[in-house]
Short mmCIF file of C-alpha atoms and ligand atoms in Angstrom, two decimals:
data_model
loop_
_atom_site.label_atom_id
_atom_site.label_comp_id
_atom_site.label_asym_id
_atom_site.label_seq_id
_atom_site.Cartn_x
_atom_site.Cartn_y
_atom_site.Cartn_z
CA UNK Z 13 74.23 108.53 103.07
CA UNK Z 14 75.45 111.52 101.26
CA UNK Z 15 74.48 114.31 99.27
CA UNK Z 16 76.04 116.77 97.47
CA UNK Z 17 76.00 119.84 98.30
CA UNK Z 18 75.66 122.86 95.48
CA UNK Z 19 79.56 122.88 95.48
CA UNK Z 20 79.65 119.39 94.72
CA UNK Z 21 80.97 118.15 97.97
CA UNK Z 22 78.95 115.54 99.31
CA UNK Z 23 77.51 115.45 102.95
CA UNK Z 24 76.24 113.43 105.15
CA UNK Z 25 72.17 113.66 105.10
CA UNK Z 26 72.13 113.77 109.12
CA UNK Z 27 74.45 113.54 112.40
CA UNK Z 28 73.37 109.87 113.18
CA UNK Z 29 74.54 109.15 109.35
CA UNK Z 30 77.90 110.36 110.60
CA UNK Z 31 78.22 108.60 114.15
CA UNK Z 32 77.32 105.56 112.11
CA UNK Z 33 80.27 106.09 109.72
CA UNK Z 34 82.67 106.70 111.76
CA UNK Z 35 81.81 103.68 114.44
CA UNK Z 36 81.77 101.54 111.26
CA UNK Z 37 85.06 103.05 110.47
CA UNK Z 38 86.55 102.58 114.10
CA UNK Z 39 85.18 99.24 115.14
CA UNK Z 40 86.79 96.66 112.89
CA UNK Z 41 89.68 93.58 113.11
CA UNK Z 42 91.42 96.13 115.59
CA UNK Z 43 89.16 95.83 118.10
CA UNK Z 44 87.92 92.39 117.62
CA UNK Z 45 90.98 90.79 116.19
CA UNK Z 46 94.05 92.63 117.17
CA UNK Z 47 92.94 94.22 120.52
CA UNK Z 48 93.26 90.59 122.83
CA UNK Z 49 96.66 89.40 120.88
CA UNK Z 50 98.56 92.63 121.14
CA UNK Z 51 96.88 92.82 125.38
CA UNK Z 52 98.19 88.80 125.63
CA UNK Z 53 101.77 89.50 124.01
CA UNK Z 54 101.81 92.89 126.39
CA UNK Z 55 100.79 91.07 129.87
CA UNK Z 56 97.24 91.69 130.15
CA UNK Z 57 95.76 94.26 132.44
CA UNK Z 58 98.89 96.86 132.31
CA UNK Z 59 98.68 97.25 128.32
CA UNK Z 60 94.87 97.23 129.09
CA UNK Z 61 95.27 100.27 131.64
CA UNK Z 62 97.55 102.24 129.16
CA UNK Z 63 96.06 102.04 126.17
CA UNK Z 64 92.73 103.19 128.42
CA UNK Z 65 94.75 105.81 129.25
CA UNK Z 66 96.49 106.54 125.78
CA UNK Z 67 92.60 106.79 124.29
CA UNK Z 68 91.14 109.04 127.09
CA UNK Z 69 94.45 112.09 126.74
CA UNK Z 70 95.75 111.62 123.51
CA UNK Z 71 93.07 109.79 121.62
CA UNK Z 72 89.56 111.86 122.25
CA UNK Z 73 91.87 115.20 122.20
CA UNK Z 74 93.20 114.12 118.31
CA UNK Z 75 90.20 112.79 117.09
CA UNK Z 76 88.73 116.01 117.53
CA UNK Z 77 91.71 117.89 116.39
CA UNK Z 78 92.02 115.77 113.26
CA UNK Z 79 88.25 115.46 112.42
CA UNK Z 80 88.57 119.83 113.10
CA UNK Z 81 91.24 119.88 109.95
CA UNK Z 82 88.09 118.32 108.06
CA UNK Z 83 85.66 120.24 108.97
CA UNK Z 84 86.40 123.34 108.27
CA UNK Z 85 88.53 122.46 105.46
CA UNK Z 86 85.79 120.36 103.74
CA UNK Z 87 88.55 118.84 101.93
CA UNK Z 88 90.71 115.63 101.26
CA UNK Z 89 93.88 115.54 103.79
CA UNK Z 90 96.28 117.01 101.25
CA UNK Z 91 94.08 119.75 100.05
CA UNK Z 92 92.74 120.44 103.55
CA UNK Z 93 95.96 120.99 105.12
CA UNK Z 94 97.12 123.11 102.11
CA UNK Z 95 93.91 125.52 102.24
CA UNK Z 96 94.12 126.06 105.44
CA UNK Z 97 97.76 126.75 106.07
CA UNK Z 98 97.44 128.85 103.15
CA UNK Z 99 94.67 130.78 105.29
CA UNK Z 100 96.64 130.95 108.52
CA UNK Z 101 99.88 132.33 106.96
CA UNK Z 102 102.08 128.80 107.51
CA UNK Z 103 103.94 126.82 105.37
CA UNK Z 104 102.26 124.57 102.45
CA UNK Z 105 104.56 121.86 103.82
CA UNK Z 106 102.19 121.07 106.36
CA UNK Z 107 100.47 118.77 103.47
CA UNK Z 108 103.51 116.63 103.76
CA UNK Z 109 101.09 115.59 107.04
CA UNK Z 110 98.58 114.91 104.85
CA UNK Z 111 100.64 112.65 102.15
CA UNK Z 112 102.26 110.85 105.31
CA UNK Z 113 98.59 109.98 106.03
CA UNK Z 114 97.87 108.30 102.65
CA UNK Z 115 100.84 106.26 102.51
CA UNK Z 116 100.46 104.75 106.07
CA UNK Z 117 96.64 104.04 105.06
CA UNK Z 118 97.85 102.01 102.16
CA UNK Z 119 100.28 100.51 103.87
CA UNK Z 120 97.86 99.57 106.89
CA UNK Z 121 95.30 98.73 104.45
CA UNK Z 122 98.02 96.15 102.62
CA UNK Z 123 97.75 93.87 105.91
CA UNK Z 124 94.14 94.68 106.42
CA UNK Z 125 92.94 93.17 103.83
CA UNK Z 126 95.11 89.59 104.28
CA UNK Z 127 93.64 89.34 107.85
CA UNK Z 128 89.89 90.30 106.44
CA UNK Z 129 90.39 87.59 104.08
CA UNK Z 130 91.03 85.26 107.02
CA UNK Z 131 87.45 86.20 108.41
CA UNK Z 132 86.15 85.02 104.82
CA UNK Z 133 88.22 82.33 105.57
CA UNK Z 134 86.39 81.37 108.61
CA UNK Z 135 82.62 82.32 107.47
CA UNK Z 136 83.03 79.93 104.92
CA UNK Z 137 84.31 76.99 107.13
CA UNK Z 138 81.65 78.11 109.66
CA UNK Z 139 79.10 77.47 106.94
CA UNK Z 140 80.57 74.29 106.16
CA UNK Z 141 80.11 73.03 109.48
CA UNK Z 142 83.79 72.54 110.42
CA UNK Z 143 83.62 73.30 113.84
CA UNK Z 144 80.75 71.83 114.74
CA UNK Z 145 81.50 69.61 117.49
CA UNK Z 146 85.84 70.34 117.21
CA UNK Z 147 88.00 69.96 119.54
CA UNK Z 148 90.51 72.37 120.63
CA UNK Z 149 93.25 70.97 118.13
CA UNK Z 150 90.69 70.42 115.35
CA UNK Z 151 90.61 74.37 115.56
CA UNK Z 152 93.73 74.81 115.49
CA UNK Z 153 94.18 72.53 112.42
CA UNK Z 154 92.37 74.74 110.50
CA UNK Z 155 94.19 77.71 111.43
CA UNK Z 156 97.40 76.08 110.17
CA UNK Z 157 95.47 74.93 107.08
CA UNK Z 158 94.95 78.31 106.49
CA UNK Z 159 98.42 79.87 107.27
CA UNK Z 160 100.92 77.31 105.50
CA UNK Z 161 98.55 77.42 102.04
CA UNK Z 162 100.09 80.50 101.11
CA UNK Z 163 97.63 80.46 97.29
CA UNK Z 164 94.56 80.05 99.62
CA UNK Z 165 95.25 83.48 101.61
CA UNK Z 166 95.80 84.62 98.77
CA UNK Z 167 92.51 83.73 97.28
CA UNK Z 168 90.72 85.43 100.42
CA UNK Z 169 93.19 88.00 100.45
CA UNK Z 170 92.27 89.44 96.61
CA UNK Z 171 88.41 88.38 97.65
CA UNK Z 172 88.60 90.85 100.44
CA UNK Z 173 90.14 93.97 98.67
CA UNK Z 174 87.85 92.99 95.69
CA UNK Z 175 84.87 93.41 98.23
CA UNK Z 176 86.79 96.96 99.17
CA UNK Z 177 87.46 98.65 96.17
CA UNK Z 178 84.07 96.72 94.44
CA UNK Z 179 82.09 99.00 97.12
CA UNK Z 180 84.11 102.75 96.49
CA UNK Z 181 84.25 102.24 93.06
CA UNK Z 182 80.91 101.18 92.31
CA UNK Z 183 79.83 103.95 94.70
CA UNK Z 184 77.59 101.71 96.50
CA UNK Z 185 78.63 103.39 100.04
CA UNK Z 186 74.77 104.26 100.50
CA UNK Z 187 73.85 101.01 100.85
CA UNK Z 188 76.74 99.95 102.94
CA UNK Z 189 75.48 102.35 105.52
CA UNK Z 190 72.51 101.41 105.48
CA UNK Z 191 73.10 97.73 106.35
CA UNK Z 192 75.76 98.84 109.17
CA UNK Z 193 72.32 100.28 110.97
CA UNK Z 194 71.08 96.77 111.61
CA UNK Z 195 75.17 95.49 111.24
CA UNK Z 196 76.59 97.07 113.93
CA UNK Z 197 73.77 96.82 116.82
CA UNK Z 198 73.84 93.25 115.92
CA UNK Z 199 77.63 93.09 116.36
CA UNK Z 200 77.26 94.05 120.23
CA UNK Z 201 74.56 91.72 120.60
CA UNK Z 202 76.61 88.66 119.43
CA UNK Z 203 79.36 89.45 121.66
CA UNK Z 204 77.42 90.00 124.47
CA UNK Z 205 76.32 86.66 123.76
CA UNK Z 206 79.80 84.96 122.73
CA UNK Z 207 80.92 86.49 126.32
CA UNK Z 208 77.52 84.55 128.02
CA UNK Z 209 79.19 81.38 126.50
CA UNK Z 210 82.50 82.02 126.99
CA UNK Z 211 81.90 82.36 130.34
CA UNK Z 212 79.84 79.39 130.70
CA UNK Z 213 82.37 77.05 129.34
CA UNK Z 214 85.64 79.11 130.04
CA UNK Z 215 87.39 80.44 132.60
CA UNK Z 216 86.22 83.75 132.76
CA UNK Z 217 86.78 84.93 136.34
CA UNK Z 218 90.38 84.32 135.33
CA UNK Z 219 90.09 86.20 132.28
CA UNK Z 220 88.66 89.22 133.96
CA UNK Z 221 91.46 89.49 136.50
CA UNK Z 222 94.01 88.77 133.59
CA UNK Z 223 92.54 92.02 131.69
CA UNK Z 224 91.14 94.45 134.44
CA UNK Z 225 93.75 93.87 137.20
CA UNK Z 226 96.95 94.86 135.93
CA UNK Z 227 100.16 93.81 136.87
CA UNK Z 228 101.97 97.45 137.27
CA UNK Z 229 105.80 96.20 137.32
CA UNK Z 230 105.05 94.34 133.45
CA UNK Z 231 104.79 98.46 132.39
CA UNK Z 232 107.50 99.55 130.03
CA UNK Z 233 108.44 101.49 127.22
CA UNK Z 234 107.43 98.54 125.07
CA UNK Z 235 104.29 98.53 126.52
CA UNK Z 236 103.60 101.63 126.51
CA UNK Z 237 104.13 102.32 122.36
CA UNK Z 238 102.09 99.50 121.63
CA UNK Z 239 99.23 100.75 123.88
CA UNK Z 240 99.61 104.27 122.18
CA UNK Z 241 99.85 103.16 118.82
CA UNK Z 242 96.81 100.33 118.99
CA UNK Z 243 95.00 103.30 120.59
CA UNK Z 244 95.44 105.14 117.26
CA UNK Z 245 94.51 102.08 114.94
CA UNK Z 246 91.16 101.33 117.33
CA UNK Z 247 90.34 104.75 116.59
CA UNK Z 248 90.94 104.82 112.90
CA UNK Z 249 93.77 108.16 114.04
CA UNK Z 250 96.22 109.92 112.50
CA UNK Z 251 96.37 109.07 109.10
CA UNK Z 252 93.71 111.49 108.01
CA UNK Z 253 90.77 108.57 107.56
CA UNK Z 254 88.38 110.37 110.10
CA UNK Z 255 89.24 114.36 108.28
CA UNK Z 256 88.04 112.54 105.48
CA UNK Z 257 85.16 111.77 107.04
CA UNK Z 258 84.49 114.78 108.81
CA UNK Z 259 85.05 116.88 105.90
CA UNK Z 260 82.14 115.23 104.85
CA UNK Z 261 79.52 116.61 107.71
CA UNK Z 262 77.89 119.50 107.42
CA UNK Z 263 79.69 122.76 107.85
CA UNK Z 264 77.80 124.33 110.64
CA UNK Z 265 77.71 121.04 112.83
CA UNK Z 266 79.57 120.68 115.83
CA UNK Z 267 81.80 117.40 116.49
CA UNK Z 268 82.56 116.56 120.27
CA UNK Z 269 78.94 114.92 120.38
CA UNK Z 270 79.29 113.38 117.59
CA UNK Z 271 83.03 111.90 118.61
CA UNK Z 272 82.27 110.75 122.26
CA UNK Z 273 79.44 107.87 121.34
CA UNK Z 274 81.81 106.68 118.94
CA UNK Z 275 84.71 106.78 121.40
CA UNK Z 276 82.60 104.65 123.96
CA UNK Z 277 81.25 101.81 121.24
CA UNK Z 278 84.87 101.46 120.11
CA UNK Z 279 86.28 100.39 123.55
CA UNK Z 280 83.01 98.65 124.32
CA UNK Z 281 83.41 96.32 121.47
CA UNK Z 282 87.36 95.45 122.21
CA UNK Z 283 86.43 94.75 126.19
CA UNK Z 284 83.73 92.44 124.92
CA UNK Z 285 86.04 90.54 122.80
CA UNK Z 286 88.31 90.15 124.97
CA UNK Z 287 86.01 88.95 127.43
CA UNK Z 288 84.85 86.39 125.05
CA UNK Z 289 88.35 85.32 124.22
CA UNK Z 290 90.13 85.15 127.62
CA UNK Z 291 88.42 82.80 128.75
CA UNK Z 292 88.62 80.42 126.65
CA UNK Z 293 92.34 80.86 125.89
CA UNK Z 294 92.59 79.99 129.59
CA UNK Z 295 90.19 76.91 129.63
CA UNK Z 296 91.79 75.26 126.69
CA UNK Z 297 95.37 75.96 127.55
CA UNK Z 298 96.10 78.30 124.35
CA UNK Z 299 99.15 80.67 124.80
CA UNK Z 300 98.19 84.00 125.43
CA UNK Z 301 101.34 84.87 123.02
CA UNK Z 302 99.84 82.81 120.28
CA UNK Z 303 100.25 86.64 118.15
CA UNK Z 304 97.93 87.16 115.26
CA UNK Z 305 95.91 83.44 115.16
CA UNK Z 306 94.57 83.96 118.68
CA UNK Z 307 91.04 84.83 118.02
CA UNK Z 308 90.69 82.61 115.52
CA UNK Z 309 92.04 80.08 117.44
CA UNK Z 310 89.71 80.49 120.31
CA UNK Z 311 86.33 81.49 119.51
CA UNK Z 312 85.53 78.20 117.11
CA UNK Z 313 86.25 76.47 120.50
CA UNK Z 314 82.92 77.87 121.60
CA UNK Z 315 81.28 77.47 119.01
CA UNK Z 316 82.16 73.72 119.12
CA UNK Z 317 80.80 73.33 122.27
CA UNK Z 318 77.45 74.70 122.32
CA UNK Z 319 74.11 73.91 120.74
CA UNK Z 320 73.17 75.60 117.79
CA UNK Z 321 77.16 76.83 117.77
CA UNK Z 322 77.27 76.28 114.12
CA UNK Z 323 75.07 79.04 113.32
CA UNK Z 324 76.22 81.56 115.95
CA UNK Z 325 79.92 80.91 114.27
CA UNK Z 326 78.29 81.84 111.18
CA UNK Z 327 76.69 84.84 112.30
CA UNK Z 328 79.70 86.15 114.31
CA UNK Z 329 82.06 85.91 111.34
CA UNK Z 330 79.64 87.57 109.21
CA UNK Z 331 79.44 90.57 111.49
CA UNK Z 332 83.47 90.30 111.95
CA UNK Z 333 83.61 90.56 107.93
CA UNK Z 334 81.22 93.12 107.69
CA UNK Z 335 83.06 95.47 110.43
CA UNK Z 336 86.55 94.88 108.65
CA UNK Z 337 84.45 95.87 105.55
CA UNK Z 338 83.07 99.15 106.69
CA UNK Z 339 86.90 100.08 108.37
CA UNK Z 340 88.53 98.74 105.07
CA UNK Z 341 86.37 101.14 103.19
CA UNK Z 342 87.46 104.22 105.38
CA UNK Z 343 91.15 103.28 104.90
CA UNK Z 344 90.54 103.58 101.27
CA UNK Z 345 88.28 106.42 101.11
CA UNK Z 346 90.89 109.63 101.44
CA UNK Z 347 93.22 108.31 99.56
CA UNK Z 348 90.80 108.01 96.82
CA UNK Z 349 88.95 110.82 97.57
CA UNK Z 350 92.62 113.07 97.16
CA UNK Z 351 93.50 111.13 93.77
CA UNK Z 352 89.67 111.92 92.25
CA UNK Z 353 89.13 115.62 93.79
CA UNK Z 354 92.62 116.50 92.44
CA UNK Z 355 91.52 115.34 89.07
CA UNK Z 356 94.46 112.40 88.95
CA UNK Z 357 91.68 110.44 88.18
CA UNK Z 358 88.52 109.00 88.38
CA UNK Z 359 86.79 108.01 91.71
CA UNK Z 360 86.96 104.11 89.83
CA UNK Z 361 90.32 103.99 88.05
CA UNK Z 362 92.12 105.28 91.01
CA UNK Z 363 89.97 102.41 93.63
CA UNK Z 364 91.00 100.03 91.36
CA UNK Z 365 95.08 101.70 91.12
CA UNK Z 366 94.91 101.94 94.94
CA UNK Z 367 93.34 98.29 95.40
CA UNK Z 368 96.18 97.01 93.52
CA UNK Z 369 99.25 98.49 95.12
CA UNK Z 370 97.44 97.35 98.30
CA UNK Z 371 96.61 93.91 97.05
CA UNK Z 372 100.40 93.98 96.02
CA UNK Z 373 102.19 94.89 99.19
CA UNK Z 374 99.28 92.70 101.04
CA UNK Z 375 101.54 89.70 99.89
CA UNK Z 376 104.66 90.05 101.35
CA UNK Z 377 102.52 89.92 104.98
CA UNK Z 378 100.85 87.03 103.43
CA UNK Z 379 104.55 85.40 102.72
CA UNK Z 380 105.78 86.17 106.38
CA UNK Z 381 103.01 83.25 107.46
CA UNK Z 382 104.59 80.42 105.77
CA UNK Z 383 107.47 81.04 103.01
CA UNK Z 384 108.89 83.69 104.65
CA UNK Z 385 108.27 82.83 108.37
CA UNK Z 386 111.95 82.55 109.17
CA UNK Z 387 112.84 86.17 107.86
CA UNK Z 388 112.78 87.57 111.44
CA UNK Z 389 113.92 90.74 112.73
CA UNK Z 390 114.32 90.68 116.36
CA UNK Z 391 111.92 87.61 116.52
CA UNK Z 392 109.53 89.98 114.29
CA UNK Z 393 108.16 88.17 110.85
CA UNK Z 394 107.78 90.85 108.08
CA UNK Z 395 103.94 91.13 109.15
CA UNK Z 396 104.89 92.20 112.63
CA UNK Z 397 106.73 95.07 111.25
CA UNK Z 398 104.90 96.27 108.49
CA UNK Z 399 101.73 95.92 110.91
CA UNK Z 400 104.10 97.80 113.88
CA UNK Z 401 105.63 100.36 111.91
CA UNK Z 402 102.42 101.73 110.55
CA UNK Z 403 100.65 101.73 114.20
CA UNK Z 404 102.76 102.34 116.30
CA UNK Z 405 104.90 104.91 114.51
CA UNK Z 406 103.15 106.27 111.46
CA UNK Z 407 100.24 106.79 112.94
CA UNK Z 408 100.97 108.63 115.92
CA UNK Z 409 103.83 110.52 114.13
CA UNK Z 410 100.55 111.81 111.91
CA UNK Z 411 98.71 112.30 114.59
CA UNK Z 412 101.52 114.60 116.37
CA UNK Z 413 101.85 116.17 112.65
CA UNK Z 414 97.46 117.00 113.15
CA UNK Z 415 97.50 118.20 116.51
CA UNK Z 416 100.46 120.61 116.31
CA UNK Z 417 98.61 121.92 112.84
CA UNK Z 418 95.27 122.24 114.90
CA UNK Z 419 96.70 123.27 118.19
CA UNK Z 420 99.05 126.21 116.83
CA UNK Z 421 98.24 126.82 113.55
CA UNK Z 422 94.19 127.33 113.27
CA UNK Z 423 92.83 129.92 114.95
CA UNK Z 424 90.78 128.89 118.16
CA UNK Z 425 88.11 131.03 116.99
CA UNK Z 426 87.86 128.37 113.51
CA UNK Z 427 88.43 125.37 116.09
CA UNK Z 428 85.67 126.42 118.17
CA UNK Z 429 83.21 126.42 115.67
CA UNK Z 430 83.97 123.14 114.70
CA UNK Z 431 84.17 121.11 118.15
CA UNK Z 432 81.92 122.55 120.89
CA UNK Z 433 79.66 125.73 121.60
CA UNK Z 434 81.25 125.36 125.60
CA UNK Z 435 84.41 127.56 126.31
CA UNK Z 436 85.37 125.66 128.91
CA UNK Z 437 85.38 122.08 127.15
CA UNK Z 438 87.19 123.83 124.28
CA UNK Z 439 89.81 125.38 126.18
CA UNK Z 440 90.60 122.26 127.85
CA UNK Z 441 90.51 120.73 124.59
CA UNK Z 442 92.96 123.07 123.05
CA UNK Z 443 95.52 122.66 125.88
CA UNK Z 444 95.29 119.00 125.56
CA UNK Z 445 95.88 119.45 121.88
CA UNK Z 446 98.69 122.13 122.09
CA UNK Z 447 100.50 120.60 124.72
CA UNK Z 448 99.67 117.46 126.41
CA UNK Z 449 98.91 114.88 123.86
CA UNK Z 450 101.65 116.34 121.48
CA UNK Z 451 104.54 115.72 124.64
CA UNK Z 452 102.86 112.22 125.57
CA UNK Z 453 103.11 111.54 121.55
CA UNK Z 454 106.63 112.59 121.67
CA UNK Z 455 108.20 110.94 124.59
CA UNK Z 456 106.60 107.57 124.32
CA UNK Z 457 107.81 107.54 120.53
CA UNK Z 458 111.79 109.31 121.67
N1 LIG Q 513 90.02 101.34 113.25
C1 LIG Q 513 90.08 100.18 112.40
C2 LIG Q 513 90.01 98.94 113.26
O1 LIG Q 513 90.03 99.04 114.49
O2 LIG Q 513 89.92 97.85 112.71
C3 LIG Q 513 91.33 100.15 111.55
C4 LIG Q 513 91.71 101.46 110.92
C5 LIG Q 513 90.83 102.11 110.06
C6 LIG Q 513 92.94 102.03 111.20
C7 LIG Q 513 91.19 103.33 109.49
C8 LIG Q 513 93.32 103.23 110.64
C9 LIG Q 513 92.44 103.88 109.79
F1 LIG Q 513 92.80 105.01 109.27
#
């Protein structure tokens, strides 16, 4: 995947390499997992319309300004932002952006991990032929199996971040890629497939209306963070996980190519699940509310109820695992990238420090599914706001911190290099950057 370049800094070997990263980075448990919970516990169709709209003005613009930090810095987020406010005259507090970034990734990465541990979870039973044949409460026995057994997510839950830091640390990232070639193609395939079925034995002409035809009236403020902030985590934005990854593409690329495929395949994959889901949620009478268990409450339905389900279960939570797997990775990445390029330490003793304080934190979300279920907040458990803080208000507050940076502090003449050879795309660009997506970022969080 990469190779280093006579600096040292690593590259990589071609602009597919990078559209591959970065999808495997994007598509993960948010668009699979958390995309149709947080659209049922925001009324359907108008959280679907604003987070459409959240991703086409604030998202594309910030991707591009964040991955532009990157590029031209070729550097971690705290030494990127550094250099280059360094070069442009501004304040070196601007890497407090950066160090915002690697704390929300840990923190996101803390709850990650629990809920990839879940898919293990469910591969396994899927293997074990547990659903085969289920009915609807079966399933959602073994959800509860899972959630009031505490030691058993935590089993998955190290297993998971094991896989994670087992990968960076062993530096086995080249291989990783390579598999999410044939991974991710066969990812959309499944789902096309799990939406065939769904629609076969679900409702799914309700399900379309419940996500495509919004009702406007449900629209409100509430609605409207979460759609920004889940917006942010589909895209893997704001926390400095994609400058990481752009600051490892070539210098004299250019990135708005490489950011729209990306862009498309990430929405792609959260309509599909939700097409798959909805209509079984509706068939079988599940709440649309049921929070953070409703995919896996729904899709071992189907597989239940159609021939050769077993093995389709087992392939689809394979391909779930293996696209938290790839996103878990990029979570990880710049925050070990900053600890081992600053010399802290070395690219394996700070996975495994970084793994750990994850794993650690990972618990108290674990907790808020059984022992701690009745410490509420507003009717929140401690998972709903470790999981809301980070999305919906660390990330865009980094993302606000990456466009001002971009916007008014590089010089459009370094910005242009990076993102597009047309003026006109890049002037639009840089008044969506320096303007719009900074005043949508601030009134929907004020
Ligand atoms: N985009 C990933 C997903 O949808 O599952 C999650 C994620 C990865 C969020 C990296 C944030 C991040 F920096």
């Amino acid at each position: 995947m990469t190779t280093p370049s006579p600096s040292g800094h690593k590259h990589w070997s071609n602009r597919l390499a990078f559209i591959i990263a970065t999808t495997g980075a994007a598509v993960g448990l948010g668009n699979i997992w958390r995309f149709p919970y947080i659209t049922g516990q925001n009324g359907g169709g108008a959280f679907v319309v604003v987070y459409v709209i959240c991703v086409l003005l604030v998202g594309i613009p910030l991707v591009l300004a964040e991955m532009a930090i990157g590029h031209s810095a070729q550097k971690n987020p705290l030494d990127a932002l550094r250099t280059l406010a360094k070069k442009h005259n501004a304040s070196e507090h601007w890497r407090w952006v950066g160090l915002l970034g690697l704390i929300t990734l840990t923190v996101i990465l803390s709850f990650y991990s629990v809920i990839g541990g879940f898919s293990l979870y469910y591969l396994f039973k899927a293997l074990s032929g547990t659903f085969n044949h289920a009915s609807a409460s079966t399933v959602a026995l073994v959800w509860q199996q899972l959630v009031t057994h505490p030691w058993q997510m935590l089993f998955w839950h190290s297993l998971f971040m094991l896989m994670t830091m087992g990968v960076i640390s062993a530096g086995v990232i080249n291989g990783l890629e390579r598999a999410t070639k044939i991974m991710m193609p066969a990812l959309y395939i499944i789902l096309f497939v799990l939406v065939a079925c769904a629609a076969k034995i679900g409702d799914f002409h309700r399900a379309f209306l419940y996500l495509f035809h919004p009702n406007w009236h449900l629209i409100n403020a509430h609605i409207v963070i979460s759609a920004l902030g889940h917006a942010f985590f589909t895209l893997a934005l704001g926390a400095g996980a994609l400058l990481t990854y752009a600051s490892y593409s070539k210098p004299n690329s250019t990135l708005l190519g490489s950011v729209i495929p990306v862009v498309i395949l990430d929405v792609l994959v959260a309509f599909l699940s939700g097409l798959a889901i909805f209509p079984l949620v509706f068939a079988f009478h599940l709440p649309v509310t049921s929070g953070p268990g409703l995919m896996y409450q729904a899709l071992p339905i189907a597989f239940a109820h159609i021939h050769g389900g077993q093995w389709l279960g087992v392939l689809f939570f394979l391909l779930l695992l293996f696209a938290a797997w790839t996103s878990s990775i990029n979570l990880a990445e710049p925050i070990i990238a900053t600890l081992s390029q600053r010399a802290y330490a070395s690219r394996r003793s700070s996975a495994w420090l970084i793994g750990f304080v994850a794993w650690a934190l990972g618990i108290a979300s674990l907790l808020s599914f059984n022992i701690l279920a009745h410490v509420q907040w507003h009717h929140h458990t401690v998972f709903d706001l470790i999981s809301s803080t980070s999305t919906d208000y660390l990330l865009p507050l980094g993302g606000l911190g990456f466009a001002v940076f971009a916007g008014w502090v590089m010089s459009p003449a370094t910005l242009k290099a990076s993102i597009c050879k047309s003026s006109v795309v890049f002037y639009s660009w840089l008044w969506l950057t320096r303007i719009v997506a900074p005043l949508a970022i601030l009134l929907i969080l004020l």
